[in-house]
XYZ file of C-alpha atoms in Angstrom:
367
model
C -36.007 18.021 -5.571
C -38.650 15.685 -7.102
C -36.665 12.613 -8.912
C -37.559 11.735 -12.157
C -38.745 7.780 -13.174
C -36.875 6.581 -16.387
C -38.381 3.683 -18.382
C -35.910 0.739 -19.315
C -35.817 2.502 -22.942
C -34.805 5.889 -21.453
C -32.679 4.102 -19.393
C -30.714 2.592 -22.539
C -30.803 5.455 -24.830
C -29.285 7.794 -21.901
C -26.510 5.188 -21.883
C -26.037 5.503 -25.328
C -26.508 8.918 -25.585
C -23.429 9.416 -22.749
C -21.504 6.694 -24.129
C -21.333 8.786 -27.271
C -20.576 12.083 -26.241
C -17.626 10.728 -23.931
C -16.417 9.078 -27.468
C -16.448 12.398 -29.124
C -14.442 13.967 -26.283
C -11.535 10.981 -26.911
C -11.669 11.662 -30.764
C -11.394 15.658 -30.128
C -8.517 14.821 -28.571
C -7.242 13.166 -31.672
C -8.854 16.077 -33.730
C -8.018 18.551 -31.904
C -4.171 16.995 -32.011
C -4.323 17.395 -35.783
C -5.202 20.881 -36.354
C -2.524 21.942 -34.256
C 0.487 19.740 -36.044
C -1.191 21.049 -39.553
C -0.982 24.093 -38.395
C 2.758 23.480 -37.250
C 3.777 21.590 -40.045
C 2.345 24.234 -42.420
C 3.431 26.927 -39.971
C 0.546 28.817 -40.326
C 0.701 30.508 -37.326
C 3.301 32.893 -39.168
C -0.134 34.613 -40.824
C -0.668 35.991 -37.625
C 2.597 37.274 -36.902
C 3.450 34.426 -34.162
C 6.750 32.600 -34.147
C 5.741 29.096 -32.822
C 2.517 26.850 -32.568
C 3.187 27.147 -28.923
C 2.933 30.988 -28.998
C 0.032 30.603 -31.692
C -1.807 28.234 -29.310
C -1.040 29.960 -25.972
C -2.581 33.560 -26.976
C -5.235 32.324 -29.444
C -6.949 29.514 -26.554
C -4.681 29.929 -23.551
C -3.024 26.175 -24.487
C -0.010 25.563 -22.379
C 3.301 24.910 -24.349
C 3.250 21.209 -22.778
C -0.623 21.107 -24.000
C -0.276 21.397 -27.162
C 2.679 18.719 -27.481
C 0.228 16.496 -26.098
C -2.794 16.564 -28.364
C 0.187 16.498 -30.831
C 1.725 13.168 -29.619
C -1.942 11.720 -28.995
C -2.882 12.221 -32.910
C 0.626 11.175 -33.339
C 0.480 7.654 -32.079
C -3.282 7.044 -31.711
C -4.874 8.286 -35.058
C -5.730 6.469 -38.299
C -2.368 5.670 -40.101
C -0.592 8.211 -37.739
C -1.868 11.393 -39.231
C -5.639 11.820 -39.264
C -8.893 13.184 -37.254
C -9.834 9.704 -35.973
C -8.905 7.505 -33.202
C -7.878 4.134 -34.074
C -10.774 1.967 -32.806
C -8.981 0.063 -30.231
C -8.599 3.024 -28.249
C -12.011 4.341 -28.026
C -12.816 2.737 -24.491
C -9.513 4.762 -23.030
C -9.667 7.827 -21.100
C -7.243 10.646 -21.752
C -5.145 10.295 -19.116
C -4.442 6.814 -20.034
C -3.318 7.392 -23.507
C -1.472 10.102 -22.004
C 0.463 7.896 -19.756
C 0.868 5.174 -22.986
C 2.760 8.024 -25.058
C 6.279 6.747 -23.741
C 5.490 2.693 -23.882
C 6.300 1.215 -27.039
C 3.636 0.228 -29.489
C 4.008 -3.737 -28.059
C 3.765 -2.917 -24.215
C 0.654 -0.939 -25.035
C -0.927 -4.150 -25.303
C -0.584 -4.843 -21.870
C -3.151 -2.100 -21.120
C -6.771 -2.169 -20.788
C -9.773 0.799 -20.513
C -9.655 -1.016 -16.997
C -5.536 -0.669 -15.699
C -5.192 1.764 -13.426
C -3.331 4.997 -13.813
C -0.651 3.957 -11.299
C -0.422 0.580 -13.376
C 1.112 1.912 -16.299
C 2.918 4.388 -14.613
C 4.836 1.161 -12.668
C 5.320 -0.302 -15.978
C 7.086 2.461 -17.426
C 9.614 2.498 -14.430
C 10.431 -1.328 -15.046
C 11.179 -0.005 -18.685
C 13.548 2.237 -17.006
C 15.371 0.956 -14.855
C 17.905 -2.056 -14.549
C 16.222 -4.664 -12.834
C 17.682 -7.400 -10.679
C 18.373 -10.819 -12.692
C 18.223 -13.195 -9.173
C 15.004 -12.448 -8.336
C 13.209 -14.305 -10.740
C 14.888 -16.692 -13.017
C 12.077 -17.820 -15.207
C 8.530 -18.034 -15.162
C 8.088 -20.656 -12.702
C 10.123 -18.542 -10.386
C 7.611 -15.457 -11.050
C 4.438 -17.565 -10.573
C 6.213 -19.421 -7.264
C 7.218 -16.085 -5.854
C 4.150 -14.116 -6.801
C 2.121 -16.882 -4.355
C 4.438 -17.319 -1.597
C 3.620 -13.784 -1.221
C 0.051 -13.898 -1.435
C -0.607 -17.780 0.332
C -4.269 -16.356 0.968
C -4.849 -16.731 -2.573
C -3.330 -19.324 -3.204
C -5.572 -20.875 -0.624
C -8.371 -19.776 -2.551
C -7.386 -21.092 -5.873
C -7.127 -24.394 -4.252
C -10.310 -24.064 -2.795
C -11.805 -23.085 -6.169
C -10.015 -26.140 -8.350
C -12.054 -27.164 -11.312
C -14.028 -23.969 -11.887
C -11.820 -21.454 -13.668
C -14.457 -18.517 -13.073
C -13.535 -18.657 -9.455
C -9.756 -19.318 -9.725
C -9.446 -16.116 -12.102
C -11.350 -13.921 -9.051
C -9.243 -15.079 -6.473
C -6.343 -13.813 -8.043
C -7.752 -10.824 -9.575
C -11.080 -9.694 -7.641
C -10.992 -6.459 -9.155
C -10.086 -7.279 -12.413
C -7.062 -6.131 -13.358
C -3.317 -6.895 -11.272
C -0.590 -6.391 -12.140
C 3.158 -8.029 -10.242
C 6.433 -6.861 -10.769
C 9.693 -9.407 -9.724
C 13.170 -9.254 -11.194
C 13.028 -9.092 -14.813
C 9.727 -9.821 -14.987
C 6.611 -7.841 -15.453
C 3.154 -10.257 -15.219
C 0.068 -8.645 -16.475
C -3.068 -10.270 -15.247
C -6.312 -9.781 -16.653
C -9.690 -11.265 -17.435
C -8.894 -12.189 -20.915
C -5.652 -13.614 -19.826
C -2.137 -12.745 -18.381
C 0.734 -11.294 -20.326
C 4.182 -11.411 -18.848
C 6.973 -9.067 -20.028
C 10.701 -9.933 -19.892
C 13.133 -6.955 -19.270
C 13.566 -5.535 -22.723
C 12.340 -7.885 -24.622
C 8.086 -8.042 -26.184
C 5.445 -9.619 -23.817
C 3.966 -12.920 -24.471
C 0.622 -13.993 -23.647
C -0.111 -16.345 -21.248
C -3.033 -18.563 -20.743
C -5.165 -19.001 -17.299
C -4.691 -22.485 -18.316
C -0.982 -21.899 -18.496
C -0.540 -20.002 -15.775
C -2.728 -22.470 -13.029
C -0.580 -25.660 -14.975
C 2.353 -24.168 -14.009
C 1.174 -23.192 -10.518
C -0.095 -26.844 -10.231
C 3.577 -28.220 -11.378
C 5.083 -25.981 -8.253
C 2.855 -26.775 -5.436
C 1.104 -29.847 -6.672
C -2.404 -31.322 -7.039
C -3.601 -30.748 -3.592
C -2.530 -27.640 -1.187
C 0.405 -28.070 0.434
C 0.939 -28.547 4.249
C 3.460 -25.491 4.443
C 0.278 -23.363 3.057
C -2.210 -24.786 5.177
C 0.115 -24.357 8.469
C 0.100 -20.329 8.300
C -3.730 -20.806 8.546
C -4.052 -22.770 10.943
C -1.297 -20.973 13.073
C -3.398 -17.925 12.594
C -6.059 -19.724 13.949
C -4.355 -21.427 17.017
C -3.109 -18.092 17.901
C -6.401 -16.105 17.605
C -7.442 -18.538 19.958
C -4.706 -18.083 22.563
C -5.126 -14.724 22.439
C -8.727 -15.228 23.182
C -7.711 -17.330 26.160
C -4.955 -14.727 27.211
C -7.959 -11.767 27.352
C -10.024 -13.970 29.676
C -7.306 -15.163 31.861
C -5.937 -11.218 32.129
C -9.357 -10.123 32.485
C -10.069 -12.723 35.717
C -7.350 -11.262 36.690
C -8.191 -7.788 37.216
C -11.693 -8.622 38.177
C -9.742 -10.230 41.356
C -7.516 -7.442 41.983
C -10.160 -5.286 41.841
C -12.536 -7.090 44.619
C -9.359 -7.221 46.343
C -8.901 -3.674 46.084
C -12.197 -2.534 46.561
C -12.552 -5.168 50.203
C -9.225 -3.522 51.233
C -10.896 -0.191 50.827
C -13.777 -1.135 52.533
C -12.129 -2.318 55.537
C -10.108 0.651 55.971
C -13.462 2.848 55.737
C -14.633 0.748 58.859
C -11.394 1.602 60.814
C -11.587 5.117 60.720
C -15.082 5.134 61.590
C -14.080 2.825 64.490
C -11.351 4.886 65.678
C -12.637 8.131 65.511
C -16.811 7.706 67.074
C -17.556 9.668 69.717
C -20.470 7.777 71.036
C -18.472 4.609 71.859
C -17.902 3.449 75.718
C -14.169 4.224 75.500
C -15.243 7.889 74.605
C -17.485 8.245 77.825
C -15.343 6.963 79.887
C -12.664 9.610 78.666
C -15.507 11.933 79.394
C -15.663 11.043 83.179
C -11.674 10.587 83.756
C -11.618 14.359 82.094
C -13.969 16.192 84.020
C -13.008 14.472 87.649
C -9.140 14.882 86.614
C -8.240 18.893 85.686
C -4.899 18.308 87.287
C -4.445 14.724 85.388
C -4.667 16.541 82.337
C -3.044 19.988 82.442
C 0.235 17.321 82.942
C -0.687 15.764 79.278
C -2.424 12.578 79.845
C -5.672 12.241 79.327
C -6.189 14.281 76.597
C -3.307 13.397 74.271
C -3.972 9.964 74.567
C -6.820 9.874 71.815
C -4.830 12.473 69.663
C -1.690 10.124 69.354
C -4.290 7.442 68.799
C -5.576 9.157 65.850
C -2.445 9.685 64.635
C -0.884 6.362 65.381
C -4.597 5.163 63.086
C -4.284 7.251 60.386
C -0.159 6.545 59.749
C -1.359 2.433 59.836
C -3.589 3.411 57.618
C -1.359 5.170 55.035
C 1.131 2.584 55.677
C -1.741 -0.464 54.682
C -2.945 1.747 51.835
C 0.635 2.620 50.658
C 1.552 -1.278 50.609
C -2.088 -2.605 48.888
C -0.969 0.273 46.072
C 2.579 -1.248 45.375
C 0.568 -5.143 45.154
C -1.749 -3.664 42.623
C 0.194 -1.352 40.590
C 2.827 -4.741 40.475
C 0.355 -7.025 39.529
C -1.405 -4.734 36.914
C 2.106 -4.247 35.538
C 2.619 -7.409 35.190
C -0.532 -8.229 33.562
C 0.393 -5.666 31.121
C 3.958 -7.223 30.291
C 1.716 -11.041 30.020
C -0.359 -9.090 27.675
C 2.423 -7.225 25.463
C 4.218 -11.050 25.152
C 1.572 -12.545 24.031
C 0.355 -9.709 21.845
C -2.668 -9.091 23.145
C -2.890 -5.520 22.900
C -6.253 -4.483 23.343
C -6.095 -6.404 26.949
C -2.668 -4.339 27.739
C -4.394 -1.153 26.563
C -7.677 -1.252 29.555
C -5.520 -2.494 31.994
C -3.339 0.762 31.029
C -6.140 2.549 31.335
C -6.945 1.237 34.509
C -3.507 1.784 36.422
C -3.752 5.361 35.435
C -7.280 5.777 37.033
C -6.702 4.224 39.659
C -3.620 6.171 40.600
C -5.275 9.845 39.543
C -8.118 8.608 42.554
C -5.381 7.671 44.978
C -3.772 11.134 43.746
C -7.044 12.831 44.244
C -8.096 11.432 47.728
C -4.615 12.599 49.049
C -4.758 16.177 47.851
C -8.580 16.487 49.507
Protein backbone atom coordinates (compact mmCIF):
# COMPACT_ATOMS: atom_id res chain seq x y z
CA UNK A 1 0.00 0.00 0.00
CA UNK A 2 1.68 3.19 -1.34
CA UNK A 3 0.99 6.16 1.36
CA UNK A 4 -0.17 9.23 0.21
CA UNK A 5 1.87 12.87 1.02
CA UNK A 6 -0.63 15.59 2.28
CA UNK A 7 0.41 19.26 2.02
CA UNK A 8 -0.04 21.44 5.29
CA UNK A 9 -3.37 22.79 3.46
CA UNK A 10 -4.72 19.24 2.93
CA UNK A 11 -3.63 18.57 6.14
CA UNK A 12 -5.98 21.44 7.65
CA UNK A 13 -8.91 21.13 5.46
CA UNK A 14 -9.06 17.18 6.28
CA UNK A 15 -9.23 18.39 9.88
CA UNK A 16 -11.90 20.52 9.16
CA UNK A 17 -13.58 18.47 6.93
CA UNK A 18 -13.69 15.52 9.94
CA UNK A 19 -14.25 17.97 12.54
CA UNK A 20 -17.47 18.74 10.72
CA UNK A 21 -18.93 15.62 9.91
CA UNK A 22 -18.36 14.33 13.63
CA UNK A 23 -20.48 17.72 14.50
CA UNK A 24 -23.26 16.64 12.29
CA UNK A 25 -23.33 13.17 13.88
CA UNK A 26 -23.80 15.07 17.61
CA UNK A 27 -26.59 17.36 16.09
CA UNK A 28 -28.40 14.14 14.41
CA UNK A 29 -28.55 13.04 17.60
CA UNK A 30 -30.42 16.11 18.64
CA UNK A 31 -32.37 15.91 15.26
CA UNK A 32 -32.93 12.77 15.15
CA UNK A 33 -34.32 13.15 19.04
CA UNK A 34 -36.90 15.58 17.68
CA UNK A 35 -38.60 13.79 15.00
CA UNK A 36 -39.26 11.06 17.19
CA UNK A 37 -40.95 13.22 20.28
CA UNK A 38 -42.99 15.15 17.28
CA UNK A 39 -43.93 12.22 16.18
CA UNK A 40 -44.94 11.09 19.84
CA UNK A 41 -46.34 14.15 20.88
CA UNK A 42 -48.47 14.32 17.70
CA UNK A 43 -48.87 10.54 17.85
CA UNK A 44 -48.48 10.08 14.43
CA UNK A 45 -47.49 6.78 14.50
CA UNK A 46 -51.37 5.95 14.86
CA UNK A 47 -51.44 6.63 10.74
CA UNK A 48 -49.77 3.54 10.46
CA UNK A 49 -51.78 1.51 12.64
CA UNK A 50 -48.99 1.34 15.56
CA UNK A 51 -49.86 1.92 19.18
CA UNK A 52 -46.62 3.56 20.55
CA UNK A 53 -43.50 5.54 19.18
CA UNK A 54 -41.65 2.63 20.57
CA UNK A 55 -43.55 0.12 18.34
CA UNK A 56 -43.50 2.86 15.46
CA UNK A 57 -39.70 3.14 15.85
CA UNK A 58 -38.85 -0.54 16.49
CA UNK A 59 -40.52 -1.97 13.10
CA UNK A 60 -40.01 1.14 10.92
CA UNK A 61 -35.72 1.34 11.78
CA UNK A 62 -35.24 -1.52 14.23
CA UNK A 63 -34.82 1.37 17.26
CA UNK A 64 -34.80 -0.30 20.60
CA UNK A 65 -37.58 0.89 23.08
CA UNK A 66 -34.61 2.30 25.39
CA UNK A 67 -33.20 3.99 21.97
CA UNK A 68 -35.61 5.96 21.24
CA UNK A 69 -36.06 7.43 24.93
CA UNK A 70 -32.65 8.44 24.48
CA UNK A 71 -32.49 10.59 21.38
CA UNK A 72 -35.71 11.79 23.15
CA UNK A 73 -34.05 12.90 26.46
CA UNK A 74 -30.86 14.16 24.42
CA UNK A 75 -33.15 16.77 22.32
CA UNK A 76 -34.83 17.10 25.59
CA UNK A 77 -32.10 18.62 27.64
CA UNK A 78 -29.46 19.52 25.02
CA UNK A 79 -31.40 21.35 22.17
CA UNK A 80 -32.10 25.05 21.53
CA UNK A 81 -34.72 26.21 24.17
CA UNK A 82 -35.48 22.46 24.94
CA UNK A 83 -37.40 21.61 21.84
CA UNK A 84 -35.55 22.08 18.56
CA UNK A 85 -33.15 20.37 15.77
CA UNK A 86 -29.99 22.01 17.17
CA UNK A 87 -27.56 21.36 19.82
CA UNK A 88 -26.95 24.07 22.17
CA UNK A 89 -23.39 25.21 21.30
CA UNK A 90 -21.72 24.33 24.44
CA UNK A 91 -22.18 20.84 23.76
CA UNK A 92 -20.82 20.46 20.37
CA UNK A 93 -17.24 19.21 21.52
CA UNK A 94 -19.17 16.15 23.54
CA UNK A 95 -19.42 12.73 22.35
CA UNK A 96 -22.65 10.80 22.67
CA UNK A 97 -21.91 8.76 25.27
CA UNK A 98 -21.09 11.64 27.40
CA UNK A 99 -24.28 13.48 27.06
CA UNK A 100 -25.73 10.22 27.55
CA UNK A 101 -24.19 9.74 30.88
CA UNK A 102 -25.11 13.80 31.74
CA UNK A 103 -28.98 12.96 31.22
CA UNK A 104 -29.41 12.20 35.09
CA UNK A 105 -26.96 15.21 36.52
CA UNK A 106 -28.70 18.29 37.08
CA UNK A 107 -28.31 21.21 34.77
CA UNK A 108 -25.53 22.82 37.52
CA UNK A 109 -23.32 19.59 37.95
CA UNK A 110 -23.15 19.44 34.18
CA UNK A 111 -20.79 22.12 34.50
CA UNK A 112 -18.38 20.09 36.08
CA UNK A 113 -17.89 18.21 32.78
CA UNK A 114 -15.63 18.73 29.98
CA UNK A 115 -15.33 17.11 26.08
CA UNK A 116 -12.17 15.83 28.09
CA UNK A 117 -13.78 13.87 31.59
CA UNK A 118 -13.75 10.54 31.23
CA UNK A 119 -16.71 8.25 30.95
CA UNK A 120 -16.02 6.65 34.35
CA UNK A 121 -15.75 10.37 35.72
CA UNK A 122 -19.19 11.23 35.47
CA UNK A 123 -20.38 8.01 36.10
CA UNK A 124 -18.50 8.44 39.86
CA UNK A 125 -20.17 11.68 40.11
CA UNK A 126 -23.52 10.48 39.70
CA UNK A 127 -22.99 7.84 42.55
CA UNK A 128 -21.86 10.72 45.03
CA UNK A 129 -25.33 12.25 43.95
CA UNK A 130 -26.71 9.07 45.16
CA UNK A 131 -25.66 8.06 47.90
CA UNK A 132 -25.30 9.39 51.60
CA UNK A 133 -21.90 10.28 52.06
CA UNK A 134 -19.88 10.32 55.25
CA UNK A 135 -19.80 13.93 57.04
CA UNK A 136 -16.20 13.08 59.12
CA UNK A 137 -14.25 12.62 56.35
CA UNK A 138 -13.86 15.93 55.21
CA UNK A 139 -15.04 18.83 57.18
CA UNK A 140 -14.32 21.70 54.89
CA UNK A 141 -12.22 22.51 52.15
CA UNK A 142 -9.01 22.64 53.83
CA UNK A 143 -9.73 19.16 55.01
CA UNK A 144 -10.37 18.03 51.19
CA UNK A 145 -7.21 19.75 49.85
CA UNK A 146 -5.07 18.32 53.16
CA UNK A 147 -6.44 14.86 52.62
CA UNK A 148 -6.38 14.80 48.86
CA UNK A 149 -2.23 15.34 49.33
CA UNK A 150 -1.49 13.23 52.18
CA UNK A 151 -2.62 10.73 49.79
CA UNK A 152 -0.73 11.66 46.90
CA UNK A 153 2.80 13.17 48.87
CA UNK A 154 4.51 12.48 45.34
CA UNK A 155 2.72 15.35 44.10
CA UNK A 156 2.81 17.26 46.50
CA UNK A 157 6.53 16.92 46.20
CA UNK A 158 6.26 18.09 42.84
CA UNK A 159 4.23 21.14 43.41
CA UNK A 160 6.86 22.19 45.78
CA UNK A 161 9.40 21.56 43.43
CA UNK A 162 7.52 23.57 40.79
CA UNK A 163 6.69 26.84 43.22
CA UNK A 164 6.43 30.03 41.30
CA UNK A 165 5.49 28.66 37.88
CA UNK A 166 1.80 27.77 37.87
CA UNK A 167 2.13 25.88 34.37
CA UNK A 168 4.04 23.23 36.18
CA UNK A 169 2.12 23.13 39.51
CA UNK A 170 -1.26 22.58 37.45
CA UNK A 171 0.64 19.30 35.60
CA UNK A 172 1.75 17.85 38.61
CA UNK A 173 -1.53 17.53 39.87
CA UNK A 174 -3.30 16.86 36.76
CA UNK A 175 -0.78 15.38 34.01
CA UNK A 176 -3.49 14.24 31.98
CA UNK A 177 -5.69 16.92 32.25
CA UNK A 178 -8.58 16.22 33.84
CA UNK A 179 -8.90 14.53 37.84
CA UNK A 180 -11.24 14.26 39.55
CA UNK A 181 -11.23 13.29 43.95
CA UNK A 182 -13.99 12.23 45.85
CA UNK A 183 -13.79 12.58 50.09
CA UNK A 184 -16.76 12.83 52.43
CA UNK A 185 -19.12 15.31 51.24
CA UNK A 186 -17.03 16.58 48.89
CA UNK A 187 -16.63 16.18 45.22
CA UNK A 188 -13.31 18.33 43.74
CA UNK A 189 -13.26 18.73 40.06
CA UNK A 190 -9.88 19.58 38.71
CA UNK A 191 -9.25 20.88 35.44
CA UNK A 192 -7.12 23.10 33.27
CA UNK A 193 -9.35 26.04 33.44
CA UNK A 194 -9.69 25.60 37.10
CA UNK A 195 -11.15 23.29 39.89
CA UNK A 196 -14.76 23.12 40.92
CA UNK A 197 -15.65 21.48 44.18
CA UNK A 198 -19.18 20.17 44.89
CA UNK A 199 -20.70 19.93 48.40
CA UNK A 200 -23.19 16.99 48.99
CA UNK A 201 -26.41 18.39 47.65
CA UNK A 202 -25.75 21.57 47.36
CA UNK A 203 -24.33 23.61 43.57
CA UNK A 204 -20.51 23.53 42.91
CA UNK A 205 -18.41 26.52 43.25
CA UNK A 206 -15.46 27.33 41.32
CA UNK A 207 -12.27 27.37 42.61
CA UNK A 208 -9.17 29.09 41.54
CA UNK A 209 -5.52 27.37 40.99
CA UNK A 210 -4.64 30.36 42.90
CA UNK A 211 -7.12 29.36 45.55
CA UNK A 212 -6.57 26.06 45.66
CA UNK A 213 -2.29 26.23 45.93
CA UNK A 214 -3.10 29.35 48.79
CA UNK A 215 -4.86 27.07 50.65
CA UNK A 216 -2.44 24.17 50.15
CA UNK A 217 0.34 26.70 51.10
CA UNK A 218 -1.73 27.72 54.47
CA UNK A 219 -1.69 23.70 55.38
CA UNK A 220 1.79 22.68 54.77
CA UNK A 221 3.55 25.98 54.61
CA UNK A 222 6.02 27.93 52.44
CA UNK A 223 8.63 25.34 52.11
CA UNK A 224 7.99 21.32 52.02
CA UNK A 225 7.65 19.89 55.07
CA UNK A 226 10.08 17.41 56.79
CA UNK A 227 7.23 14.70 57.30
CA UNK A 228 6.98 14.86 53.24
CA UNK A 229 10.48 14.81 52.54
CA UNK A 230 11.11 11.74 55.11
CA UNK A 231 8.92 9.13 52.95
CA UNK A 232 11.45 10.03 50.17
CA UNK A 233 14.21 9.73 51.59
CA UNK A 234 13.14 6.46 53.47
CA UNK A 235 12.41 5.14 50.05
CA UNK A 236 15.70 5.93 49.20
CA UNK A 237 17.64 4.58 52.31
CA UNK A 238 15.79 1.45 51.82
CA UNK A 239 16.39 0.95 48.05
CA UNK A 240 19.77 1.14 49.11
CA UNK A 241 19.71 -1.55 51.81
CA UNK A 242 18.12 -3.66 49.69
CA UNK A 243 20.86 -3.13 47.24
CA UNK A 244 23.33 -4.01 49.97
CA UNK A 245 21.14 -7.06 51.13
CA UNK A 246 21.36 -8.58 47.20
CA UNK A 247 25.16 -8.33 47.32
CA UNK A 248 25.69 -9.60 50.73
CA UNK A 249 23.06 -12.73 49.86
CA UNK A 250 24.62 -13.06 46.62
CA UNK A 251 28.47 -13.44 48.29
CA UNK A 252 26.84 -15.65 49.99
CA UNK A 253 25.85 -18.22 47.65
CA UNK A 254 28.85 -17.64 45.51
CA UNK A 255 30.67 -19.18 48.80
CA UNK A 256 28.40 -21.96 49.32
CA UNK A 257 28.65 -22.80 46.02
CA UNK A 258 32.71 -23.08 45.80
CA UNK A 259 32.15 -24.83 48.91
CA UNK A 260 29.88 -27.14 47.37
CA UNK A 261 31.43 -27.61 44.24
CA UNK A 262 35.36 -28.33 46.32
CA UNK A 263 33.34 -30.83 48.44
CA UNK A 264 32.27 -32.47 45.24
CA UNK A 265 35.47 -32.47 43.87
CA UNK A 266 37.13 -34.12 46.64
CA UNK A 267 34.75 -36.84 46.85
CA UNK A 268 35.32 -37.51 42.93
CA UNK A 269 39.09 -38.06 43.93
CA UNK A 270 38.12 -40.66 46.65
CA UNK A 271 36.35 -42.94 44.64
CA UNK A 272 38.84 -42.88 42.04
CA UNK A 273 41.37 -43.56 44.85
CA UNK A 274 39.56 -46.34 46.31
CA UNK A 275 38.48 -48.17 43.53
CA UNK A 276 42.04 -48.17 40.81
CA UNK A 277 43.15 -51.22 39.91
CA UNK A 278 46.61 -50.30 38.89
CA UNK A 279 47.68 -49.12 42.38
CA UNK A 280 50.48 -51.18 44.51
CA UNK A 281 47.87 -52.28 47.06
CA UNK A 282 45.98 -53.93 44.04
CA UNK A 283 49.13 -56.01 42.93
CA UNK A 284 49.95 -57.02 45.89
CA UNK A 285 46.30 -58.48 46.35
CA UNK A 286 47.15 -60.01 43.04
CA UNK A 287 50.16 -62.05 44.42
CA UNK A 288 48.56 -62.93 48.04
CA UNK A 289 45.49 -64.33 45.67
CA UNK A 290 47.10 -66.47 43.34
CA UNK A 291 49.82 -68.06 46.01
CA UNK A 292 46.79 -68.37 48.64
CA UNK A 293 43.61 -70.61 47.03
CA UNK A 294 43.11 -72.00 50.47
CA UNK A 295 43.48 -68.32 52.18
CA UNK A 296 40.67 -67.35 50.22
CA UNK A 297 38.05 -70.08 49.77
CA UNK A 298 37.94 -69.27 53.95
CA UNK A 299 36.88 -65.44 53.01
CA UNK A 300 39.86 -63.34 53.42
CA UNK A 301 41.49 -62.10 50.82
CA UNK A 302 38.95 -61.45 48.59
CA UNK A 303 36.29 -59.77 50.75
CA UNK A 304 38.63 -57.52 52.07
CA UNK A 305 38.47 -54.96 49.06
CA UNK A 306 34.61 -55.59 48.73
CA UNK A 307 33.89 -54.39 52.41
CA UNK A 308 36.36 -51.67 51.55
CA UNK A 309 34.26 -50.49 48.81
CA UNK A 310 31.46 -50.61 50.73
CA UNK A 311 32.81 -49.18 53.93
CA UNK A 312 33.99 -46.02 50.92
CA UNK A 313 30.98 -45.59 49.35
CA UNK A 314 28.64 -45.47 52.87
CA UNK A 315 31.50 -42.50 54.07
CA UNK A 316 30.78 -41.16 51.15
CA UNK A 317 26.95 -40.96 51.33
CA UNK A 318 27.33 -40.15 54.86
CA UNK A 319 29.85 -36.81 53.85
CA UNK A 320 27.52 -36.06 50.95
CA UNK A 321 24.32 -36.53 53.07
CA UNK A 322 25.80 -34.03 55.82
CA UNK A 323 27.38 -31.19 53.09
CA UNK A 324 23.44 -31.37 51.73
CA UNK A 325 21.81 -30.54 55.20
CA UNK A 326 24.79 -27.35 55.54
CA UNK A 327 23.66 -26.11 52.20
CA UNK A 328 20.06 -26.62 52.01
CA UNK A 329 20.29 -24.76 55.88
CA UNK A 330 22.22 -22.05 54.80
CA UNK A 331 20.31 -21.41 51.47
CA UNK A 332 17.21 -21.46 53.68
CA UNK A 333 18.34 -19.16 55.64
CA UNK A 334 19.45 -16.84 53.08
CA UNK A 335 16.02 -17.03 51.82
CA UNK A 336 14.31 -16.09 55.29
CA UNK A 337 17.36 -12.86 55.38
CA UNK A 338 15.97 -12.12 52.05
CA UNK A 339 12.02 -12.37 52.72
CA UNK A 340 12.81 -9.90 56.08
CA UNK A 341 14.32 -7.58 54.41
CA UNK A 342 12.10 -7.72 51.35
CA UNK A 343 14.30 -8.46 48.94
CA UNK A 344 12.41 -10.67 46.84
CA UNK A 345 14.02 -11.03 43.70
CA UNK A 346 17.28 -12.30 45.81
CA UNK A 347 14.83 -14.94 47.73
CA UNK A 348 13.36 -15.93 44.35
CA UNK A 349 17.18 -17.33 42.57
CA UNK A 350 18.22 -18.64 45.63
CA UNK A 351 14.70 -20.60 45.44
CA UNK A 352 15.52 -21.48 42.32
CA UNK A 353 18.71 -22.67 43.23
CA UNK A 354 17.77 -25.07 46.25
CA UNK A 355 15.41 -26.76 43.92
CA UNK A 356 18.19 -27.47 41.29
CA UNK A 357 20.38 -28.39 43.28
CA UNK A 358 18.28 -30.98 45.02
CA UNK A 359 16.60 -32.41 41.48
CA UNK A 360 20.78 -33.14 40.65
CA UNK A 361 21.33 -34.75 44.02
CA UNK A 362 17.84 -36.55 43.18
CA UNK A 363 19.10 -37.41 39.79
CA UNK A 364 22.67 -38.72 40.62
CA UNK A 365 21.00 -41.13 43.19
CA UNK A 366 18.45 -42.68 40.89
CA UNK A 367 21.48 -43.32 38.09
Amino acid sequence: MEYMQMTLEDWLQTKAKLQAELLGIRKSFVRIGFFLRKIEESKGYENDGYHSIAEFAKKEYGLEGSTVSRFMAINREYSIDGYSEQLRPEYEDFSRTQLEEMLQLPEEDRTMITPDTPRAEIRELKQFNRQEPDPGQAAGFQELVKSFFHENPDILREVYQAEGEIDRMKEAVIPSGNRSYRKGIYFLVMQDEGLKVKEFRKNPEPVTWQQFFAVMREIFGEELPEEVIAPAQKEENQKETNEETREETQEEANENKQEREASLTERTETNAESTDPGTEESETGSDERIGGAGENDAGGGVIAPAQKEDSAKAANEETQRKETEVYVRNTLSNLQISIVKKAWEKAVEDAKRLIQYLEELIHESRG
